[in-house]
XYZ file of C-alpha atoms in Angstrom:
162
model
C 0.000 0.000 0.000
C 1.109 3.492 -0.789
C 1.764 5.852 2.143
C 0.945 9.526 1.967
C 3.609 11.671 3.582
C 2.945 15.186 4.740
C 5.006 18.039 3.357
C 6.312 18.629 6.883
C 7.592 15.047 7.110
C 9.272 15.218 3.719
C 10.960 18.512 4.675
C 12.113 17.135 8.047
C 13.618 14.003 6.493
C 15.386 15.976 3.766
C 16.828 18.435 6.295
C 17.863 15.731 8.735
C 19.647 13.676 6.082
C 20.883 16.629 4.019
C 19.071 15.005 1.116
C 21.189 11.828 1.217
C 19.016 9.385 -0.703
C 20.091 6.301 1.246
C 19.367 7.790 4.683
C 16.101 9.366 3.417
C 15.001 5.899 2.331
C 16.080 4.263 5.612
C 14.231 6.831 7.720
C 11.148 6.564 5.574
C 11.114 2.772 5.753
C 11.664 2.696 9.502
C 9.254 5.364 10.610
C 6.602 5.656 7.990
C 5.993 2.019 7.234
C 6.695 0.655 10.748
C 6.207 3.303 13.427
C 4.262 6.148 11.904
C 4.787 9.753 10.956
C 3.715 11.147 14.333
C 6.494 9.334 16.201
C 9.079 10.604 13.739
C 7.878 14.206 13.969
C 7.925 14.124 17.789
C 11.723 13.759 17.809
C 13.452 13.541 14.414
C 16.964 13.283 15.925
C 15.895 10.319 18.080
C 14.443 8.716 14.961
C 17.745 9.092 13.135
C 19.627 7.790 16.186
C 17.448 4.663 16.199
C 18.023 4.036 12.496
C 21.803 4.530 12.792
C 21.857 2.297 15.899
C 20.040 -0.479 14.077
C 22.547 -0.263 11.222
C 25.504 -0.258 13.648
C 24.297 -3.482 15.238
C 24.824 -5.229 11.896
C 28.490 -4.175 11.655
C 31.551 -6.015 12.922
C 33.398 -4.820 16.017
C 36.199 -3.475 13.801
C 33.802 -1.542 11.561
C 32.085 0.041 14.588
C 35.466 1.044 16.039
C 36.520 2.615 12.737
C 33.289 4.632 12.663
C 33.504 5.744 16.288
C 37.170 6.731 16.009
C 36.627 8.546 12.715
C 33.724 10.466 14.269
C 36.054 11.679 17.035
C 38.621 12.884 14.487
C 36.176 15.027 12.543
C 33.708 15.224 9.681
C 36.599 14.723 7.241
C 39.601 12.560 8.040
C 42.630 11.073 6.357
C 43.181 7.341 6.517
C 46.701 8.020 7.796
C 45.401 9.869 10.869
C 42.630 7.327 11.424
C 45.171 4.501 11.238
C 47.283 6.236 13.926
C 44.332 6.453 16.294
C 43.105 2.865 16.017
C 44.208 -0.126 18.069
C 46.441 -2.503 16.080
C 43.738 -5.201 15.917
C 41.337 -2.769 14.250
C 43.903 -1.039 12.024
C 44.830 -4.384 10.439
C 41.422 -4.473 8.714
C 41.103 -0.709 8.173
C 40.968 -0.618 4.364
C 38.420 -3.451 4.187
C 36.326 -1.744 6.853
C 36.451 1.602 5.057
C 35.384 0.048 1.761
C 32.475 -1.750 3.442
C 31.389 1.375 5.330
C 31.526 3.477 2.165
C 29.542 0.839 0.263
C 26.899 1.006 3.031
C 26.633 4.817 3.107
C 28.266 5.440 6.473
C 31.031 7.468 4.818
C 32.225 8.768 1.453
C 35.691 8.590 -0.063
C 36.612 12.175 -0.873
C 40.220 11.809 -1.973
C 42.469 9.060 -3.302
C 45.808 10.764 -2.652
C 45.968 11.176 0.237
C 43.226 8.664 0.972
C 40.498 10.516 2.868
C 36.846 10.104 3.782
C 34.005 12.109 5.240
C 30.619 11.441 6.768
C 27.649 11.888 4.431
C 25.756 13.664 7.175
C 26.920 15.638 10.221
C 24.135 14.154 12.323
C 25.400 10.632 11.644
C 28.845 11.716 12.815
C 27.356 13.374 15.897
C 25.380 10.225 16.776
C 28.498 8.080 16.404
C 30.602 10.523 18.414
C 28.087 10.476 21.267
C 28.584 6.701 21.556
C 32.133 7.260 22.819
C 32.775 8.210 26.444
C 34.651 11.463 27.045
C 37.715 9.534 28.248
C 37.887 7.630 24.939
C 37.584 10.866 22.963
C 40.446 12.353 24.998
C 42.631 9.282 24.403
C 42.035 9.434 20.645
C 42.860 13.156 20.499
C 46.026 12.650 22.577
C 47.150 9.709 20.441
C 46.682 11.681 17.233
C 48.492 14.727 18.628
C 51.447 12.603 19.758
C 51.650 10.855 16.388
C 51.526 14.143 14.475
C 54.169 15.674 16.729
C 56.405 12.629 16.277
C 56.057 12.598 12.503
C 56.501 16.355 12.132
C 58.886 17.259 14.953
C 61.057 19.152 12.466
C 58.193 21.532 11.557
C 55.256 21.711 13.989
C 54.219 25.298 13.213
C 51.540 24.363 10.601
C 49.799 22.149 13.181
C 49.377 24.792 15.870
C 47.246 27.892 15.851
C 49.332 31.027 16.050
């Protein structure tokens, strides 16, 4: 059966997903066909959080760790920096994880040289980032800073605000 969606719902979904077709479809399937428009409109961010959470549950441990760590780094991130921040066990499968996550619309490859990715939606990144405790976020930031300092000890000026 065909569902009629209100203009308000369509606008909310487009704004929430920044028009990303995959996430528009996922939200529509989850909340229009299963839970109803009213529930979605009560709290659109919670709706998106539920959809992202359901998708995360289908990922491997390594893929979830890549996503969470990348979300701490920023909306855009280089694979080199991400690799530095990951535990060895997770970094061993990094490229495979990134390809899978890109194929499943969790991130987009934005550059081949240097290899870099971004999140298709800032809200997805925010949801993923909120899954990490503050102590984990601090550890990731410290690890990245130490790695950058070690690699660039001869010229740190570009990495610090003046």
